[in-house]
PDB file of C-alpha atoms in Angstrom:
ATOM      1  CA  MET Y   1      -9.189  -3.482 -37.678  1.00 53.00           C
ATOM      2  CA  ARG Y   2      -9.629  -3.277 -33.913  1.00 50.00           C
ATOM      3  CA  TYR Y   3     -11.610  -6.531 -33.911  1.00 54.00           C
ATOM      4  CA  HIS Y   4      -8.855  -8.316 -35.832  1.00 58.00           C
ATOM      5  CA  LEU Y   5      -6.192  -7.032 -33.419  1.00 57.00           C
ATOM      6  CA  GLN Y   6      -8.199  -8.277 -30.425  1.00 67.00           C
ATOM      7  CA  SER Y   7      -8.638 -11.661 -32.067  1.00 71.00           C
ATOM      8  CA  PHE Y   8      -4.937 -11.836 -32.835  1.00 62.00           C
ATOM      9  CA  PHE Y   9      -3.924 -11.174 -29.222  1.00 57.00           C
ATOM     10  CA  LYS Y  10      -6.528 -13.582 -27.837  1.00 66.00           C
ATOM     11  CA  ASN Y  11      -5.453 -16.336 -30.191  1.00 71.00           C
ATOM     12  CA  ALA Y  12      -1.858 -15.750 -29.166  1.00 68.00           C
ATOM     13  CA  GLY Y  13      -2.780 -16.117 -25.500  1.00 67.00           C
ATOM     14  CA  GLY Y  14      -2.737 -12.413 -24.699  1.00 66.00           C
ATOM     15  CA  LYS Y  15      -4.951 -10.766 -22.079  1.00 61.00           C
ATOM     16  CA  TYR Y  16      -6.294  -7.232 -21.838  1.00 56.00           C
ATOM     17  CA  LYS Y  17      -5.105  -6.074 -18.418  1.00 55.00           C
ATOM     18  CA  ARG Y  18      -3.763  -3.076 -16.560  1.00 50.00           C
ATOM     19  CA  ILE Y  19      -0.177  -2.175 -17.449  1.00 50.00           C
ATOM     20  CA  ARG Y  20       1.668  -1.743 -14.181  1.00 52.00           C
ATOM     21  CA  ARG Y  21       4.304   0.835 -13.376  1.00 51.00           C
ATOM     22  CA  ARG Y  22       7.574  -0.882 -12.554  1.00 52.00           C
ATOM     23  CA  PRO Y  23      10.806   0.514 -11.076  1.00 55.00           C
ATOM     24  CA  LYS Y  24      13.681   0.981 -13.486  1.00 55.00           C
ATOM     25  CA  GLY Y  25      16.052  -1.240 -11.571  1.00 63.00           C
ATOM     26  CA  GLN Y  26      15.928  -5.006 -11.263  1.00 70.00           C
ATOM     27  CA  PRO Y  27      16.565  -7.057  -8.110  1.00 72.00           C
ATOM     28  CA  LEU Y  28      19.516  -9.391  -7.986  1.00 76.00           C
ATOM     29  CA  PRO Y  29      18.058 -12.817  -8.869  1.00 85.00           C
ATOM     30  CA  GLU Y  30      19.698 -14.688  -5.971  1.00 89.00           C
ATOM     31  CA  HIS Y  31      18.701 -12.108  -3.355  1.00 88.00           C
ATOM     32  CA  TYR Y  32      15.198 -11.832  -4.766  1.00 92.00           C
ATOM     33  CA  ALA Y  33      14.686 -15.597  -4.707  1.00 93.00           C
ATOM     34  CA  LEU Y  34      15.951 -15.863  -1.117  1.00 93.00           C
ATOM     35  CA  GLN Y  35      13.779 -13.036   0.235  1.00 94.00           C
ATOM     36  CA  ALA Y  36      10.732 -14.163  -1.737  1.00 93.00           C
ATOM     37  CA  GLU Y  37      11.129 -17.670  -0.318  1.00 95.00           C
ATOM     38  CA  LYS Y  38      11.336 -16.267   3.223  1.00 96.00           C
ATOM     39  CA  LEU Y  39       8.250 -14.151   2.595  1.00 97.00           C
ATOM     40  CA  GLN Y  40       6.385 -17.208   1.355  1.00 96.00           C
ATOM     41  CA  GLU Y  41       7.247 -18.959   4.614  1.00 97.00           C
ATOM     42  CA  LEU Y  42       5.898 -15.992   6.581  1.00 97.00           C
ATOM     43  CA  GLU Y  43       2.692 -16.187   4.552  1.00 96.00           C
ATOM     44  CA  LYS Y  44       2.404 -19.865   5.418  1.00 96.00           C
ATOM     45  CA  LEU Y  45       2.918 -19.197   9.138  1.00 97.00           C
ATOM     46  CA  SER Y  46       0.290 -16.466   8.962  1.00 97.00           C
ATOM     47  CA  VAL Y  47      -2.257 -18.804   7.349  1.00 95.00           C
ATOM     48  CA  GLU Y  48      -1.561 -21.321  10.113  1.00 96.00           C
ATOM     49  CA  GLY Y  49      -2.237 -18.629  12.712  1.00 97.00           C
ATOM     50  CA  ARG Y  50       1.245 -18.806  14.177  1.00 98.00           C
ATOM     51  CA  ILE Y  51       2.101 -15.184  13.394  1.00 98.00           C
ATOM     52  CA  GLU Y  52       0.440 -11.955  12.323  1.00 98.00           C
ATOM     53  CA  LEU Y  53       1.690 -10.593   9.004  1.00 98.00           C
ATOM     54  CA  TYR Y  54       1.211  -6.995   7.899  1.00 98.00           C
ATOM     55  CA  TYR Y  55       2.504  -5.116   4.886  1.00 98.00           C
ATOM     56  CA  GLY Y  56       3.481  -1.482   5.358  1.00 98.00           C
ATOM     57  CA  ASP Y  57       3.917   1.435   3.019  1.00 98.00           C
ATOM     58  CA  GLU Y  58       3.379   5.169   2.726  1.00 97.00           C
ATOM     59  CA  THR Y  59       1.549   7.203   0.115  1.00 96.00           C
ATOM     60  CA  HIS Y  60       0.128  10.647  -0.475  1.00 95.00           C
ATOM     61  CA  VAL Y  61      -3.197  11.901  -1.768  1.00 93.00           C
ATOM     62  CA  CYS Y  62      -3.437  15.458  -3.031  1.00 88.00           C
ATOM     63  CA  SER Y  63      -6.001  17.756  -4.582  1.00 78.00           C
ATOM     64  CA  GLU Y  64      -4.440  17.319  -8.015  1.00 67.00           C
ATOM     65  CA  GLY Y  65      -4.715  14.122  -9.985  1.00 52.00           C
ATOM     66  CA  TYR Y  66      -6.507  10.771 -10.141  1.00 50.00           C
ATOM     67  CA  VAL Y  67      -9.882  12.293 -11.147  1.00 50.00           C
ATOM     68  CA  PRO Y  68      -9.299  13.933 -14.550  1.00 51.00           C
ATOM     69  CA  TYR Y  69     -12.555  12.558 -15.996  1.00 55.00           C
ATOM     70  CA  GLY Y  70     -16.073  12.164 -14.670  1.00 59.00           C
ATOM     71  CA  TRP Y  71     -19.694  11.997 -15.801  1.00 62.00           C
ATOM     72  CA  GLN Y  72     -21.410  15.341 -16.395  1.00 67.00           C
ATOM     73  CA  PHE Y  73     -24.954  16.128 -17.457  1.00 71.00           C
ATOM     74  CA  PRO Y  74     -25.519  18.572 -20.380  1.00 76.00           C
ATOM     75  CA  ASP Y  75     -26.391  21.532 -18.127  1.00 74.00           C
ATOM     76  CA  GLU Y  76     -23.856  20.723 -15.431  1.00 69.00           C
ATOM     77  CA  GLU Y  77     -20.245  21.722 -15.060  1.00 67.00           C
ATOM     78  CA  VAL Y  78     -18.127  19.647 -12.708  1.00 63.00           C
ATOM     79  CA  CYS Y  79     -14.919  21.434 -11.827  1.00 64.00           C
ATOM     80  CA  PHE Y  80     -12.336  22.058  -9.153  1.00 56.00           C
ATOM     81  CA  LEU Y  81     -11.833  25.590  -7.942  1.00 57.00           C
ATOM     82  CA  SER Y  82      -8.336  26.938  -8.440  1.00 49.00           C
ATOM     83  CA  GLU Y  83      -6.630  27.213  -5.096  1.00 55.00           C
ATOM     84  CA  LYS Y  84      -3.434  26.283  -3.351  1.00 60.00           C
ATOM     85  CA  SER Y  85      -3.076  22.513  -3.575  1.00 75.00           C
ATOM     86  CA  TYR Y  86      -3.300  20.399  -0.445  1.00 84.00           C
ATOM     87  CA  LYS Y  87      -1.876  16.985   0.297  1.00 92.00           C
ATOM     88  CA  PHE Y  88      -2.226  14.301   2.927  1.00 96.00           C
ATOM     89  CA  ASN Y  89       0.496  11.763   3.590  1.00 97.00           C
ATOM     90  CA  CYS Y  90      -0.381   8.405   5.049  1.00 97.00           C
ATOM     91  CA  PHE Y  91       1.565   5.489   6.493  1.00 98.00           C
ATOM     92  CA  GLY Y  92      -0.397   2.276   6.814  1.00 98.00           C
ATOM     93  CA  LEU Y  93      -0.263  -1.433   7.561  1.00 98.00           C
ATOM     94  CA  ILE Y  94      -2.604  -4.002   6.043  1.00 98.00           C
ATOM     95  CA  ASN Y  95      -2.920  -7.779   6.185  1.00 97.00           C
ATOM     96  CA  ARG Y  96      -4.617 -10.220   3.832  1.00 96.00           C
ATOM     97  CA  GLN Y  97      -7.788 -10.057   5.922  1.00 95.00           C
ATOM     98  CA  SER Y  98      -7.959  -6.349   4.969  1.00 96.00           C
ATOM     99  CA  GLU Y  99      -7.376  -5.257   8.559  1.00 96.00           C
ATOM    100  CA  CYS Y 100      -5.726  -1.875   8.338  1.00 97.00           C
ATOM    101  CA  LYS Y 101      -3.873   0.420  10.710  1.00 97.00           C
ATOM    102  CA  TRP Y 102      -2.903   3.875   9.526  1.00 97.00           C
ATOM    103  CA  LYS Y 103      -2.006   7.421  10.425  1.00 97.00           C
ATOM    104  CA  MET Y 104      -2.365  10.567   8.317  1.00 96.00           C
ATOM    105  CA  THR Y 105      -0.440  13.806   8.402  1.00 96.00           C
ATOM    106  CA  LYS Y 106      -0.035  16.995   6.392  1.00 94.00           C
ATOM    107  CA  GLU Y 107       3.687  16.883   7.109  1.00 94.00           C
ATOM    108  CA  ASN Y 108       6.218  14.781   5.252  1.00 94.00           C
ATOM    109  CA  ILE Y 109       6.555  11.205   6.425  1.00 97.00           C
ATOM    110  CA  ASN Y 110      10.051  10.702   7.775  1.00 97.00           C
ATOM    111  CA  THR Y 111      11.911   8.250   9.965  1.00 97.00           C
ATOM    112  CA  GLU Y 112      10.563   9.817  13.146  1.00 97.00           C
ATOM    113  CA  PHE Y 113       6.987   9.399  11.919  1.00 98.00           C
ATOM    114  CA  VAL Y 114       7.503   5.720  11.011  1.00 98.00           C
ATOM    115  CA  LEU Y 115       9.389   5.047  14.224  1.00 98.00           C
ATOM    116  CA  GLU Y 116       6.609   6.515  16.397  1.00 98.00           C
ATOM    117  CA  PHE Y 117       3.999   4.554  14.442  1.00 98.00           C
ATOM    118  CA  LEU Y 118       5.804   1.228  14.872  1.00 98.00           C
ATOM    119  CA  GLU Y 119       6.638   1.980  18.498  1.00 98.00           C
ATOM    120  CA  LYS Y 120       2.939   2.409  19.282  1.00 98.00           C
ATOM    121  CA  PHE Y 121       2.054  -0.653  17.214  1.00 98.00           C
ATOM    122  CA  SER Y 122       4.599  -2.788  19.116  1.00 98.00           C
ATOM    123  CA  PHE Y 123       2.543  -2.335  22.303  1.00 98.00           C
ATOM    124  CA  GLU Y 124      -0.720  -3.303  20.582  1.00 97.00           C
ATOM    125  CA  ILE Y 125       0.199  -6.694  19.129  1.00 98.00           C
ATOM    126  CA  GLN Y 126      -1.110  -9.871  20.742  1.00 96.00           C
ATOM    127  CA  GLN Y 127       1.277 -12.391  19.179  1.00 97.00           C
ATOM    128  CA  LYS Y 128       4.479 -12.511  17.161  1.00 98.00           C
ATOM    129  CA  THR Y 129       3.988 -10.055  14.312  1.00 98.00           C
ATOM    130  CA  PHE Y 130       5.974  -9.336  11.170  1.00 98.00           C
ATOM    131  CA  VAL Y 131       5.780  -6.066   9.239  1.00 98.00           C
ATOM    132  CA  VAL Y 132       6.912  -6.210   5.619  1.00 98.00           C
ATOM    133  CA  LEU Y 133       8.523  -3.019   4.331  1.00 98.00           C
ATOM    134  CA  ASP Y 134      10.331  -1.921   1.204  1.00 96.00           C
ATOM    135  CA  ASN Y 135      13.838  -0.510   1.198  1.00 94.00           C
ATOM    136  CA  ALA Y 136      12.925   3.164   1.388  1.00 95.00           C
ATOM    137  CA  ARG Y 137      15.640   5.155   3.105  1.00 96.00           C
ATOM    138  CA  ILE Y 138      13.363   6.198   5.981  1.00 97.00           C
ATOM    139  CA  HIS Y 139      12.703   2.520   6.824  1.00 97.00           C
ATOM    140  CA  LYS Y 140      16.375   1.627   7.311  1.00 96.00           C
ATOM    141  CA  THR Y 141      17.934   4.543   9.138  1.00 97.00           C
ATOM    142  CA  LYS Y 142      20.128   4.205  12.197  1.00 97.00           C
ATOM    143  CA  ALA Y 143      17.233   5.270  14.437  1.00 98.00           C
ATOM    144  CA  ILE Y 144      15.020   2.467  13.115  1.00 98.00           C
ATOM    145  CA  LYS Y 145      17.796  -0.148  13.388  1.00 97.00           C
ATOM    146  CA  GLU Y 146      18.447   0.873  17.003  1.00 98.00           C
ATOM    147  CA  ARG Y 147      14.799   0.215  17.933  1.00 98.00           C
ATOM    148  CA  ILE Y 148      14.581  -3.216  16.274  1.00 98.00           C
ATOM    149  CA  PRO Y 149      15.903  -5.181  19.312  1.00 98.00           C
ATOM    150  CA  TYR Y 150      13.319  -3.495  21.577  1.00 98.00           C
ATOM    151  CA  TRP Y 151      10.508  -4.262  19.152  1.00 98.00           C
ATOM    152  CA  GLN Y 152      11.632  -7.855  18.821  1.00 98.00           C
ATOM    153  CA  ASN Y 153      11.480  -8.239  22.600  1.00 98.00           C
ATOM    154  CA  ARG Y 154       7.809  -7.256  22.307  1.00 98.00           C
ATOM    155  CA  GLY Y 155       7.220  -9.668  19.423  1.00 98.00           C
ATOM    156  CA  LEU Y 156       7.429  -7.220  16.513  1.00 98.00           C
ATOM    157  CA  TYR Y 157       9.785  -8.033  13.633  1.00 98.00           C
ATOM    158  CA  LEU Y 158      10.594  -6.139  10.445  1.00 98.00           C
ATOM    159  CA  PHE Y 159      11.061  -7.950   7.140  1.00 98.00           C
ATOM    160  CA  PHE Y 160      12.514  -6.063   4.196  1.00 97.00           C
ATOM    161  CA  LEU Y 161      11.547  -6.895   0.637  1.00 96.00           C
ATOM    162  CA  PRO Y 162      14.211  -7.339  -2.021  1.00 93.00           C
ATOM    163  CA  PRO Y 163      14.955  -4.051  -3.830  1.00 91.00           C
ATOM    164  CA  TYR Y 164      12.762  -3.097  -6.797  1.00 88.00           C
ATOM    165  CA  SER Y 165       9.952  -5.454  -5.777  1.00 92.00           C
ATOM    166  CA  PRO Y 166       6.824  -3.343  -5.123  1.00 92.00           C
ATOM    167  CA  HIS Y 167       4.659  -6.113  -6.615  1.00 91.00           C
ATOM    168  CA  LEU Y 168       5.350  -8.180  -3.485  1.00 94.00           C
ATOM    169  CA  ASN Y 169       3.819  -5.534  -1.225  1.00 96.00           C
ATOM    170  CA  ILE Y 170       0.017  -5.790  -0.944  1.00 96.00           C
ATOM    171  CA  ALA Y 171      -0.105  -2.312   0.579  1.00 97.00           C
ATOM    172  CA  GLU Y 172       0.460  -1.035  -2.961  1.00 95.00           C
ATOM    173  CA  THR Y 173      -2.937  -2.527  -3.875  1.00 95.00           C
ATOM    174  CA  LEU Y 174      -4.577  -0.692  -0.972  1.00 96.00           C
ATOM    175  CA  TRP Y 175      -3.271   2.687  -2.144  1.00 96.00           C
ATOM    176  CA  ARG Y 176      -4.180   2.017  -5.775  1.00 94.00           C
ATOM    177  CA  LYS Y 177      -7.764   1.134  -4.923  1.00 95.00           C
ATOM    178  CA  LEU Y 178      -8.060   4.046  -2.520  1.00 95.00           C
ATOM    179  CA  LYS Y 179      -7.002   6.605  -5.112  1.00 93.00           C
ATOM    180  CA  LYS Y 180      -8.559   5.168  -8.249  1.00 91.00           C
ATOM    181  CA  GLU Y 181     -11.726   3.443  -7.033  1.00 93.00           C
ATOM    182  CA  TRP Y 182     -12.916   4.552  -3.616  1.00 94.00           C
ATOM    183  CA  LEU Y 183     -12.370   8.314  -3.609  1.00 93.00           C
ATOM    184  CA  ASP Y 184     -14.993  10.258  -5.577  1.00 91.00           C
ATOM    185  CA  PRO Y 185     -14.611  13.671  -7.266  1.00 87.00           C
ATOM    186  CA  PRO Y 186     -16.612  15.491  -4.519  1.00 90.00           C
ATOM    187  CA  ASP Y 187     -14.071  14.209  -1.975  1.00 91.00           C
ATOM    188  CA  TYR Y 188     -11.482  16.555  -3.487  1.00 89.00           C
ATOM    189  CA  LEU Y 189     -13.511  19.745  -3.133  1.00 86.00           C
ATOM    190  CA  SER Y 190     -11.700  20.834   0.018  1.00 89.00           C
ATOM    191  CA  ALA Y 191      -8.976  19.675   2.365  1.00 91.00           C
ATOM    192  CA  ASP Y 192     -11.577  18.828   5.011  1.00 93.00           C
ATOM    193  CA  ASP Y 193     -13.580  16.771   2.520  1.00 93.00           C
ATOM    194  CA  LEU Y 194     -10.509  14.851   1.449  1.00 93.00           C
ATOM    195  CA  ALA Y 195      -9.355  14.207   5.026  1.00 95.00           C
ATOM    196  CA  TYR Y 196     -12.806  12.933   5.958  1.00 96.00           C
ATOM    197  CA  ALA Y 197     -13.003  10.689   2.875  1.00 95.00           C
ATOM    198  CA  LEU Y 198      -9.575   9.186   3.538  1.00 96.00           C
ATOM    199  CA  ASP Y 199     -10.439   8.503   7.148  1.00 96.00           C
ATOM    200  CA  ARG Y 200     -13.803   7.007   6.115  1.00 96.00           C
ATOM    201  CA  CYS Y 201     -12.276   4.670   3.526  1.00 96.00           C
ATOM    202  CA  LEU Y 202      -9.449   3.420   5.728  1.00 96.00           C
ATOM    203  CA  ALA Y 203     -11.645   3.015   8.800  1.00 96.00           C
ATOM    204  CA  ASP Y 204     -13.950   0.771   6.762  1.00 96.00           C
ATOM    205  CA  MET Y 205     -11.157  -1.621   5.823  1.00 95.00           C
ATOM    206  CA  GLY Y 206     -11.738  -5.096   7.190  1.00 93.00           C
ATOM    207  CA  LYS Y 207     -15.345  -4.220   7.948  1.00 92.00           C
ATOM    208  CA  GLY Y 208     -17.541  -3.054   5.100  1.00 91.00           C
ATOM    209  CA  GLN Y 209     -14.637  -2.812   2.667  1.00 93.00           C
ATOM    210  CA  ARG Y 210     -12.368  -5.725   1.830  1.00 94.00           C
ATOM    211  CA  ILE Y 211      -9.767  -6.487  -0.825  1.00 95.00           C
ATOM    212  CA  ASN Y 212      -9.561  -9.928  -2.363  1.00 92.00           C
ATOM    213  CA  PHE Y 213      -5.805 -10.201  -2.491  1.00 88.00           C
ATOM    214  CA  SER Y 214      -4.381 -12.755  -4.877  1.00 75.00           C
ATOM    215  CA  HIS Y 215      -2.430 -15.655  -3.453  1.00 64.00           C
ATOM    216  CA  PHE Y 216       1.226 -15.023  -2.800  1.00 60.00           C
ATOM    217  CA  SER Y 217       3.445 -15.819  -5.754  1.00 55.00           C
ATOM    218  CA  LEU Y 218       7.182 -15.746  -6.267  1.00 50.00           C
ATOM    219  CA  ASN Y 219       6.683 -14.220  -9.728  1.00 50.00           C
TER     220      ASN Y 219
END
């Protein structure tokens, strides 16, 4: 039965692939098309070396989740000791060359955290640089908007994705691979282990570890 179902889907042009989580809302078609076209132009300028282009996003990694299954030998029990859960929040930037800049904290990531991160980053850039962000409330507060002219004077520009468009943000791929592929069960044994593993994985980006990002698409 399973074989026949697979054959049916293949013959119909179907592919076995990961089912992505999508936001409930949908972007307005006109606004989406306009912003996606602008983003495509930024990608082109980046390829030509005329600008630097980074994608930014925040995530969290905690002691619960993402490793519910693992290999165990017959006489071995792999488990997590019951204790108060711990969590690390991270804000990061990544480009298509897998160069990554990040900062971790045990505190919640808020506007002040993002503002301080971008303020520091604005003094590090060597050429005109764009940072692509989603429309999270902490990215578009009054405090952030007030700093934009100062950042632009230093060559740093913010570009906001159309609403409900996480698939356009390659930083989402970074977090997915970090949580589901690069972190191992032993990394969750303690808060110190997890902090070290996160730092190790992100520090290796663009060096030993790279992501083969797909080409930009409007779809």
